[in-house]
Short mmCIF file of C-alpha atoms and ligand atoms in Angstrom, two decimals:
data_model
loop_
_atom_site.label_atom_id
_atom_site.label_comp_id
_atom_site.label_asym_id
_atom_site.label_seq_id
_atom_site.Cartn_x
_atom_site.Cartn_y
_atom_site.Cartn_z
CA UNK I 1 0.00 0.00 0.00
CA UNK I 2 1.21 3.48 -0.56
CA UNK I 3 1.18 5.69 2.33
CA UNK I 4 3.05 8.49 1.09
CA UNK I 5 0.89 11.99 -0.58
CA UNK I 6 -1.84 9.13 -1.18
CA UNK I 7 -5.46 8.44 -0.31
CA UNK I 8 -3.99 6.44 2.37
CA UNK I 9 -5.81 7.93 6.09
CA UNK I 10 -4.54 7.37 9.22
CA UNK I 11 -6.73 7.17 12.54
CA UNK I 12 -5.68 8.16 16.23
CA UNK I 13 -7.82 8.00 18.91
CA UNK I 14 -6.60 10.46 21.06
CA UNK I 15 -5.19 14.20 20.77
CA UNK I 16 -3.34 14.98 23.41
CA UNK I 17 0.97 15.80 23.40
CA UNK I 18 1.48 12.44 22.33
CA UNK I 19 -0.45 12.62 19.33
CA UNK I 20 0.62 16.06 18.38
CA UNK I 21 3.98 14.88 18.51
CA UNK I 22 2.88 11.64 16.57
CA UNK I 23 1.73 13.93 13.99
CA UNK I 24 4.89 16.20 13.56
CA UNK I 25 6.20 12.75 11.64
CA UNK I 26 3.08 12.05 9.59
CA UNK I 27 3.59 16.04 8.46
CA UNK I 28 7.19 14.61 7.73
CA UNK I 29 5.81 12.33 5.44
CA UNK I 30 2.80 13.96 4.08
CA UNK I 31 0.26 10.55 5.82
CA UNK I 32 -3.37 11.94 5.80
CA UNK I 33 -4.73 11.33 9.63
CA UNK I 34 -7.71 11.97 11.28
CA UNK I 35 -7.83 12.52 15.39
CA UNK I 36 -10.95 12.05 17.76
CA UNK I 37 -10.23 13.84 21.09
CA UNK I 38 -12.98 15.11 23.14
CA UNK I 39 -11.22 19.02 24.09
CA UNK I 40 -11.93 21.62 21.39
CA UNK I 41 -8.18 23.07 22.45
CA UNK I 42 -6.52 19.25 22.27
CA UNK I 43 -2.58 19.68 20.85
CA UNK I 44 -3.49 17.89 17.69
CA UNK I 45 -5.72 20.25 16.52
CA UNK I 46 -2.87 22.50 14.64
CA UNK I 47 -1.25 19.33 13.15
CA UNK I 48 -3.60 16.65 12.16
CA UNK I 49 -5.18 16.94 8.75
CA UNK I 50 -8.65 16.80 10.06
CA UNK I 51 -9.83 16.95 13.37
CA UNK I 52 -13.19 15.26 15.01
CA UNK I 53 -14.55 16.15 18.43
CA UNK I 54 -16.05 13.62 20.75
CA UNK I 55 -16.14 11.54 23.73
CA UNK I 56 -13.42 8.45 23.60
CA UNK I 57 -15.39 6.51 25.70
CA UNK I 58 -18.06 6.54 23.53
CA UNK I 59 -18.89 3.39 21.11
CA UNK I 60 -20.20 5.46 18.19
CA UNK I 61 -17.39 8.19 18.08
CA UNK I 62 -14.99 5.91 18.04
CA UNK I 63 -16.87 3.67 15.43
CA UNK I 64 -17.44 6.39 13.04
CA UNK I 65 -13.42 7.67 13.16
CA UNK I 66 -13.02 3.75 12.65
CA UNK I 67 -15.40 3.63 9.23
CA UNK I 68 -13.50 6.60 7.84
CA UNK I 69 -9.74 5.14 8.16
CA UNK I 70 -7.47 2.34 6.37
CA UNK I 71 -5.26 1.71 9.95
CA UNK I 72 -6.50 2.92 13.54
CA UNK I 73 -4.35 3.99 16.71
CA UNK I 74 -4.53 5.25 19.91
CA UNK I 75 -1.94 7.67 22.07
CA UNK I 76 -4.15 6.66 24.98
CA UNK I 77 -5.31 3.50 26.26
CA UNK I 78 -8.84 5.08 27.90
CA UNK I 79 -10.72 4.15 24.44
CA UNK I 80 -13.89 2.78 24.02
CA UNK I 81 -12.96 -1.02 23.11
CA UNK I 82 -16.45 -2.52 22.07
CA UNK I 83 -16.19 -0.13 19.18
CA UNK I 84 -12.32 -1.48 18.52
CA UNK I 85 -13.38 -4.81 18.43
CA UNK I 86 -16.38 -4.35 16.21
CA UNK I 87 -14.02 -2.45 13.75
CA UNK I 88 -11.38 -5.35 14.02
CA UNK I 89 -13.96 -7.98 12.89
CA UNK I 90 -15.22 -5.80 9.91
CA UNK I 91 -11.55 -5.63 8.74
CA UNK I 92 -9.65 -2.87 9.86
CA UNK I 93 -6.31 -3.13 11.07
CA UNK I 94 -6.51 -1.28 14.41
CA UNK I 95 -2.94 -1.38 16.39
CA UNK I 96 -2.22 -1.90 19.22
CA UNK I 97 -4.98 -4.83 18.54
CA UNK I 98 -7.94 -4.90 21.14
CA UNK I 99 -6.69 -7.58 23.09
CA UNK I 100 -4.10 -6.28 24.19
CA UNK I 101 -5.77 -3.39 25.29
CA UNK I 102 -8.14 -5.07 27.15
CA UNK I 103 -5.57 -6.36 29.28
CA UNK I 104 -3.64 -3.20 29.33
CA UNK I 105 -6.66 -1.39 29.73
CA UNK I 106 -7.16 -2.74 33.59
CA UNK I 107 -4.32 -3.01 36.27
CA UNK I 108 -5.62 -5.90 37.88
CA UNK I 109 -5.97 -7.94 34.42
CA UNK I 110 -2.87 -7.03 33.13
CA UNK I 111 -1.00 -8.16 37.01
CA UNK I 112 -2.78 -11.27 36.26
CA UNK I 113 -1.36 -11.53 32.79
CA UNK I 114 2.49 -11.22 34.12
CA UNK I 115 1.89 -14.09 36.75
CA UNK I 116 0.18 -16.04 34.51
CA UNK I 117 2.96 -16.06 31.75
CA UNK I 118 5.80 -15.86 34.07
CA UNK I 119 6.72 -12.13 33.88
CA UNK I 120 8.34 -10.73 37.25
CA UNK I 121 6.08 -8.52 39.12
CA UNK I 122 5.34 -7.12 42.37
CA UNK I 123 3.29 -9.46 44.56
CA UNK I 124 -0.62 -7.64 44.72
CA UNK I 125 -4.02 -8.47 45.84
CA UNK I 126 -7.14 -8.12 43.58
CA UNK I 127 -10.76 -6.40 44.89
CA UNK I 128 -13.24 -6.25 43.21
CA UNK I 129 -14.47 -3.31 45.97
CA UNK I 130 -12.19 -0.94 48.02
CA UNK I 131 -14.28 -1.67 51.15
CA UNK I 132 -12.70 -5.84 50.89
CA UNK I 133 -9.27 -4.31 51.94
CA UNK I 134 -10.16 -4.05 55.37
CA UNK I 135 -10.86 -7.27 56.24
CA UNK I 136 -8.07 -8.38 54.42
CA UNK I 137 -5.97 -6.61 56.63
CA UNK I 138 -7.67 -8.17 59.52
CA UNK I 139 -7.40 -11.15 58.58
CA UNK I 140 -3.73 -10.80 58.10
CA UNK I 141 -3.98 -12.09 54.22
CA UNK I 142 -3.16 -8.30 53.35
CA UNK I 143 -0.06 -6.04 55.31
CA UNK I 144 0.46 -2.76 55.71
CA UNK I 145 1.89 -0.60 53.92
CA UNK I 146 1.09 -1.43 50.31
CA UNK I 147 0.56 0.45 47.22
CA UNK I 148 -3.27 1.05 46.13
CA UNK I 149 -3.84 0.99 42.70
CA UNK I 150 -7.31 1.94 40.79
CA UNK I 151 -7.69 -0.71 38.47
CA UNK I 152 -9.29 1.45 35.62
CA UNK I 153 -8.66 4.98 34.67
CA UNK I 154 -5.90 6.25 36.59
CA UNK I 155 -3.25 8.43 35.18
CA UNK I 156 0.27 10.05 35.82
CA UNK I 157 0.04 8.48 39.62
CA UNK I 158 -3.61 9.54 39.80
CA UNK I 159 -5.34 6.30 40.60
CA UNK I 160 -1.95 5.21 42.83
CA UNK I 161 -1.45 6.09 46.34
CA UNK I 162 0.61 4.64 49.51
CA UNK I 163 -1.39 3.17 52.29
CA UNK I 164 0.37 2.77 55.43
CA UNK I 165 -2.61 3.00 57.74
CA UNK I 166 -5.91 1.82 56.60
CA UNK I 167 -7.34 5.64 56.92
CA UNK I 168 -5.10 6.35 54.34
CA UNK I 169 -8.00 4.64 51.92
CA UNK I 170 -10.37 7.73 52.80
CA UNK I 171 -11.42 9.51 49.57
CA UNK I 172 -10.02 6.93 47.54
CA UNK I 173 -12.57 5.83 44.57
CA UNK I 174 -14.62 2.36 45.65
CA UNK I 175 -14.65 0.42 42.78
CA UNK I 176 -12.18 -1.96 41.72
CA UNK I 177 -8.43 -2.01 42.37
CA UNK I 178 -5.48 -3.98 43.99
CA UNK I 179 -2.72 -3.26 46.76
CA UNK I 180 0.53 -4.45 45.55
CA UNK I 181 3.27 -5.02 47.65
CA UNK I 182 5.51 -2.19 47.91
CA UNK I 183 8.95 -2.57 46.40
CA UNK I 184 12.19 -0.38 47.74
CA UNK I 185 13.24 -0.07 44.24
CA UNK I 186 17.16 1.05 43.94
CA UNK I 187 15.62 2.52 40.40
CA UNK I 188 12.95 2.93 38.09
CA UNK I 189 13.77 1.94 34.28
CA UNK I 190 11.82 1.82 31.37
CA UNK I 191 12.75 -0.05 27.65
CA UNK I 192 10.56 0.57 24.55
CA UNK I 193 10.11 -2.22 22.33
CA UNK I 194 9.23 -1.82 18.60
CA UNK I 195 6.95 -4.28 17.32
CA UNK I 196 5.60 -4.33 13.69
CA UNK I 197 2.53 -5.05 11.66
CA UNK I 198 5.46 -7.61 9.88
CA UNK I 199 7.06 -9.02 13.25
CA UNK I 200 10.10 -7.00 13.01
CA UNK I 201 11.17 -6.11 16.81
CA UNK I 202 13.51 -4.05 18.35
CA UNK I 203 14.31 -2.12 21.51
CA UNK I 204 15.42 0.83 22.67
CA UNK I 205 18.38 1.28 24.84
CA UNK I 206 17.15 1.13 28.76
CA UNK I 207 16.42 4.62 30.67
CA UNK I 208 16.20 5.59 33.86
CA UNK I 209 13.88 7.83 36.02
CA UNK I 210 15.74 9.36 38.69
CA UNK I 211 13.97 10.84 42.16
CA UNK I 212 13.82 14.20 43.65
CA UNK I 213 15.35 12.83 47.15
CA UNK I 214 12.04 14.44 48.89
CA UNK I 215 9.57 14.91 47.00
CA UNK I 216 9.42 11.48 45.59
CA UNK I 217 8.60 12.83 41.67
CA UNK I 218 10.48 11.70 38.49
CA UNK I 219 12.75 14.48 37.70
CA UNK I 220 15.01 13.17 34.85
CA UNK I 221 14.67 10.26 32.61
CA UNK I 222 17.87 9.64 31.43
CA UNK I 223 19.55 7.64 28.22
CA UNK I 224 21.26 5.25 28.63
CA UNK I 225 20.28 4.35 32.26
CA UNK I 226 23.78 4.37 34.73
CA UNK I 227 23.61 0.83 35.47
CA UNK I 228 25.49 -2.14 34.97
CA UNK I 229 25.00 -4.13 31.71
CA UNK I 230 24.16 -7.33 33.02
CA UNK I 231 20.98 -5.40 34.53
CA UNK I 232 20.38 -3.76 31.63
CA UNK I 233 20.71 -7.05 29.39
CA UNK I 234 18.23 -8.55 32.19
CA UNK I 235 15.64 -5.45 31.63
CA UNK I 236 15.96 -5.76 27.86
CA UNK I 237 14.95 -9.45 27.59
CA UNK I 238 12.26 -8.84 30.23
CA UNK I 239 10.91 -6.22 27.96
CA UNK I 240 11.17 -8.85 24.97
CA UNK I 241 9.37 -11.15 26.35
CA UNK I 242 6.40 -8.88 28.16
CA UNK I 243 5.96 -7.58 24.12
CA UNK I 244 5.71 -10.81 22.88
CA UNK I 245 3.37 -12.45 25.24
CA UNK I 246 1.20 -9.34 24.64
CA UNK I 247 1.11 -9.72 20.78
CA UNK I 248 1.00 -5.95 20.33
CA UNK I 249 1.52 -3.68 16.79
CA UNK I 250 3.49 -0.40 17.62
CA UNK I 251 5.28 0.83 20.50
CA UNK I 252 5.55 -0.46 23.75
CA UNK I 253 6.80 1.19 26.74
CA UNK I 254 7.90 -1.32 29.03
CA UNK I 255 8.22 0.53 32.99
CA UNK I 256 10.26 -1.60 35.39
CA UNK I 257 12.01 -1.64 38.94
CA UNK I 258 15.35 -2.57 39.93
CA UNK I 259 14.74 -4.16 43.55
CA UNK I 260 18.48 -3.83 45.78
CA UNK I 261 19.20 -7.21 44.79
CA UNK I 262 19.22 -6.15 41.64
CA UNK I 263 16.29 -7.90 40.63
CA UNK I 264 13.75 -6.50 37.31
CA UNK I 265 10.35 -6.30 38.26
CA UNK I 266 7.66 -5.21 35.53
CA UNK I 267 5.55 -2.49 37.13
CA UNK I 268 3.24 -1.69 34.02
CA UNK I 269 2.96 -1.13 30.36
CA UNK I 270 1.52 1.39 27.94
CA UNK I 271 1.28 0.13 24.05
CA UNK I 272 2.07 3.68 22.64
CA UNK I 273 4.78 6.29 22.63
CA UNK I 274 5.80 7.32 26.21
CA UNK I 275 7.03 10.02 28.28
CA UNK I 276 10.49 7.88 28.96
CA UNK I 277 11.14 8.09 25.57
CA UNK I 278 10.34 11.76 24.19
CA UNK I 279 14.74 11.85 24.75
CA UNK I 280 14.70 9.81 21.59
CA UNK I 281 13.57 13.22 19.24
CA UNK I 282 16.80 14.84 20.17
CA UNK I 283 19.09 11.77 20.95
CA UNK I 284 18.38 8.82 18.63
CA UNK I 285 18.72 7.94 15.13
CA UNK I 286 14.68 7.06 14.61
CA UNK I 287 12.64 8.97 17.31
CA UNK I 288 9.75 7.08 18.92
CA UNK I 289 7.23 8.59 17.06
CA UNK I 290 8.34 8.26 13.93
CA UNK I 291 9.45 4.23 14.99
CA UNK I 292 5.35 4.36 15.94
CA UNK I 293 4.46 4.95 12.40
CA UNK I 294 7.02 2.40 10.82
CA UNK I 295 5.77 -0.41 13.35
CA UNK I 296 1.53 0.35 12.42
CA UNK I 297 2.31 0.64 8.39
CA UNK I 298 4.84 -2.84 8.62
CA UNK I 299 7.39 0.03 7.04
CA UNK I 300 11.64 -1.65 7.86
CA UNK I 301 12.30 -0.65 11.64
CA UNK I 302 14.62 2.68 11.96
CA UNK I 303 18.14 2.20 13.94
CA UNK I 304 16.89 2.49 17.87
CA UNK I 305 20.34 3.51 18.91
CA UNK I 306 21.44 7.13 20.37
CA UNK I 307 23.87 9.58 18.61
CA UNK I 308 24.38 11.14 22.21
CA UNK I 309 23.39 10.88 25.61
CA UNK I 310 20.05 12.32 26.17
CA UNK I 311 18.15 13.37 29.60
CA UNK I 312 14.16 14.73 29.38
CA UNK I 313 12.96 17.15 32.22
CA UNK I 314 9.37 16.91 32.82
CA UNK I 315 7.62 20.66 32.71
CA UNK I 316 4.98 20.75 34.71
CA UNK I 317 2.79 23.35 36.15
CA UNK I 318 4.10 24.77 39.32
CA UNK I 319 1.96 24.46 42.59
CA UNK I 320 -0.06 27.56 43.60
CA UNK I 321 -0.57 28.32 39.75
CA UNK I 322 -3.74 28.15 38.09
CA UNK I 323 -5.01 29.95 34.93
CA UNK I 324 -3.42 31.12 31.67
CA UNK I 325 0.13 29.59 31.16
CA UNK I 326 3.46 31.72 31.25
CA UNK I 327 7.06 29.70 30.91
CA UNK I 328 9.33 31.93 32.52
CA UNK I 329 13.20 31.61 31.60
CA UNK I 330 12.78 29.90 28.54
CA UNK I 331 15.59 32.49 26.47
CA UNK I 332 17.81 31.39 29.66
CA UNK I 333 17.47 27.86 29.00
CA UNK I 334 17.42 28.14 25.26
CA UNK I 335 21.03 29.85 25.61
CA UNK I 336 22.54 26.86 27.16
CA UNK I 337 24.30 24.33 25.09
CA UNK I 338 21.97 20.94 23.74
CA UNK I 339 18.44 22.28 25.26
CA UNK I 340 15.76 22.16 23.04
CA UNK I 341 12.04 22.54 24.86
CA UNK I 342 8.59 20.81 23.17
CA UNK I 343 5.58 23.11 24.07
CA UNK I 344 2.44 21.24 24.24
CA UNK I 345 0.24 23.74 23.59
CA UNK I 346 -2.28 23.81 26.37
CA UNK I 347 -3.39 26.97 27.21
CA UNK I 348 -3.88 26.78 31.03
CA UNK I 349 -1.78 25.57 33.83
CA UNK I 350 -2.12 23.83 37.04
CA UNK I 351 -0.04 22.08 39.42
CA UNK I 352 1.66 19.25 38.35
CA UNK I 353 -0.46 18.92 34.84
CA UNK I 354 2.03 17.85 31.97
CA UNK I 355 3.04 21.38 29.86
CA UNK I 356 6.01 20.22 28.31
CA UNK I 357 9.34 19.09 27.99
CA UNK I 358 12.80 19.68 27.33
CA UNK I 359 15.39 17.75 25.95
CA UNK I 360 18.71 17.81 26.73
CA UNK I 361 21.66 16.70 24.69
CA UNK I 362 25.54 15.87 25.64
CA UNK I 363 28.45 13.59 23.96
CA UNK I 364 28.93 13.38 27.71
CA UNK I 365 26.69 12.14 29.82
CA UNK I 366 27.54 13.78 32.95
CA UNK I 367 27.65 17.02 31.50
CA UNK I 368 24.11 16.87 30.18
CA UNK I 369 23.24 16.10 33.88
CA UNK I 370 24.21 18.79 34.94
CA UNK I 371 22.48 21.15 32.24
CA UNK I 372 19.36 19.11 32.91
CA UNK I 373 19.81 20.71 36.13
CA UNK I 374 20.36 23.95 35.38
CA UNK I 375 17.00 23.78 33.49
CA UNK I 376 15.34 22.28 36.27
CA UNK I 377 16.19 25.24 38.26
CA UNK I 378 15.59 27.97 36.01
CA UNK I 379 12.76 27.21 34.17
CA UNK I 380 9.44 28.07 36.00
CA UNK I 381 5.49 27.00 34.40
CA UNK I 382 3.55 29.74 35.88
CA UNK I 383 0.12 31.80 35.29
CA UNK I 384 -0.11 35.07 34.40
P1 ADP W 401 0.57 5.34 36.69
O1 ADP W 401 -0.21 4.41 35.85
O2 ADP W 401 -0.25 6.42 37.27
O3 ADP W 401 1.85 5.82 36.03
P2 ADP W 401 2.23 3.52 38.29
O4 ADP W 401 1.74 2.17 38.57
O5 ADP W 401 3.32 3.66 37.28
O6 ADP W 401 1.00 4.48 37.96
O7 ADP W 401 2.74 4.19 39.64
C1 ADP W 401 3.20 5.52 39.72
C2 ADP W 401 4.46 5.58 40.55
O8 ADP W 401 4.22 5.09 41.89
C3 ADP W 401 5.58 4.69 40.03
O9 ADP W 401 6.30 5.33 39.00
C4 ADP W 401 6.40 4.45 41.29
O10 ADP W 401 7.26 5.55 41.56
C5 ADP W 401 5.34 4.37 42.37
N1 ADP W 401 4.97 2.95 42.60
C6 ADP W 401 4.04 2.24 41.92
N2 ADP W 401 3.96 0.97 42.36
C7 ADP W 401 4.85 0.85 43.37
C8 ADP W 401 5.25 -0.22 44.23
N3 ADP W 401 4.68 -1.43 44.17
N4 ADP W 401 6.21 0.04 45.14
C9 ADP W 401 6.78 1.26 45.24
N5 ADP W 401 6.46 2.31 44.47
C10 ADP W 401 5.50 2.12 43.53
#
């Protein structure tokens, strides 16, 4: 099939940062898509070639993008899936396939799916209500503390929280979710692995998240992770195999601990392109985006290695800011060596949503440590 200035129309559900960044590489190559996001002001809006309104959740907006499209994606897994799988049995190839979302789609499900095939994970508990954990704990089948997890629609550490008492379960949701064993990880890694519509795979190299000491928030994610390469062997063929038990078409972003012992455990999965791997615009030969595209249209795999070291601070808005968005310091930034920022393009701020990013290059990989946090310093996501 030709994909190239043809009549050729690519779907994503979805129109968020990840999908406007998706969309910078089907510009590259002149693809026709179409995007279904439910905000009037979603990031996609400026770059897709046409843009559709409407609820994700819901089975006939989803349905109709479907009818209109020759290959359907998502840059978020909250998608209505009845609609995926009706469009999957009329014929059209939607990727990642609906299976795999539906496993994805629910934490408890997809736990189930690593002990079930053998994959490494944190031990956890399933409820089917919130209000089961207490007698759990009673009973002594459950100890505190443990990490609650919503087992549908949580986001960026929305639907996660530490219990150590059980009043820390106040204001918590009531529906479904599990409590998972908490691990005193020595670091948080990630791998993305490249899957195609033709079975080509390959990964990327593994990252790392590193911790404000305090706060407890991913500050850096950094390429290649600092760790030794038998771990990073270890977390590469863990990644492997989690992709190909999954059977997935496209990216998939592959989040991990290292326990002390030096140990991989598989925390969760996303089947799409991924914060830990926006580095890869600046640092690697084939960007994750672009590797995205070549995966869904079974196009040859791009090289997944890095030219240079490559570390990705988060910008997010500050606390105490609400309203229309001001990034403060960004000409003092921009003047230091390897920095380039992404602006997402939403037009208010509050604390702690996603804004942006910036990118930070280095042949050393020490050096662009540091710059990362010089940025981290300066640069300030405020409201007017
Ligand atoms: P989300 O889907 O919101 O990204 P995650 O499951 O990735 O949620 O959890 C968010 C963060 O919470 C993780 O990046 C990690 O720092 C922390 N976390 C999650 N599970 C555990 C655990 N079992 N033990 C310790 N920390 C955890």
């Amino acid at each position: 099939m030709d994909y190239f200035s043809s009549d050729f129309k690519l779907g994503i559900l979805g129109g968020g940062q990840l999908g406007k960044m998706l969309l910078y590489e089907t510009r590259k190559w002149d693809i026709h898509t179409k995007v279904l996001d439910p905000s009037d002001e979603a990031p996609c809006k400026i770059a897709s070639n046409e843009f559709f309104q409407g609820d994700l959740m819901d089975f006939d907006a989803v349905y109709q993008l479907g009818k209109k499209v020759n290959v359907l994606t998502i840059e978020i897994e909250n998608v209505n899936l009845d609609a995926l799988e009706k469009l999957e049995d009329e014929g059209l190839k939607v990727y990642p396939p609906t299976q795999a979302l539906r496993i994805i789609q629910n934490k408890a499900k997809q736990k189930l799916f690593y002990t079930d095939n053998d994959i490494p994970t944190a031990d956890f508990h399933r409820f089917a209500y919130k209000s089961e954990i207490g007698d759990s704990v009673a009973n002594g089948g459950l100890t505190l503390p443990f990490v609650w997890k919503a087992a549908q629609f949580g986001y960026d550490g929305q639907g996660v929280k530490v219990v150590r008492e059980l009043a820390d379960l106040e204001g918590l949701p009531p529906g479904e979710c599990i409590a998972e064993e908490m691990v005193p990880f020595k670091n948080e890694l990630a791998v993305i692995v490249a899957r195609s519509a033709n079975g080509e795979v390959k990964t990327y190299p593994v990252v790392e998240m590193e911790f404000h000491p305090e706060a407890n928030q991913v500050e850096y994610v950094i390429c290649p992770a600092r760790i030794p390469d038998h771990v990073a062997d270890r977390a590469r063929e863990i990644a492997l195999k989690v992709s190909k038990k999954i059977a997935h078409v496209g990216l998939l972003a592959v989040e991990m601990f290292q326990t002390q012992d030096d140990r991989i455990l598989v925390n969760e999965v996303a089947p799409r392109p991924h914060n830990s791997g926006h580095y890869s615009i600046e640092a690697s030969y084939t960007n994750q985006f672009e590797q995205h595209i070549r995966a869904l249209l079974g196009l040859p795999l791009g090289n997944t290695d890095s030219k240079v070291a490559g570390i990705m601070v988060n910008l997010v808005g500050s606390e105490g800011h609400t309203g229309d968005v001001v990034y403060e310091n960004m000409e003092t930034i921009m003047g230091l060596d390897g920095v380039t920022p992404h602006i997402y393009g939403k037009k208010q701020t509050r604390p702690f949503r996603k804004m942006g990013h910036v990118t930070i290059v280095d042949k050393d990989i020490d050096r662009a440590r540091e710059v990362a946090q010089q940025v981290k310093e300066t640069i300030k996501v405020i409201s007017r």
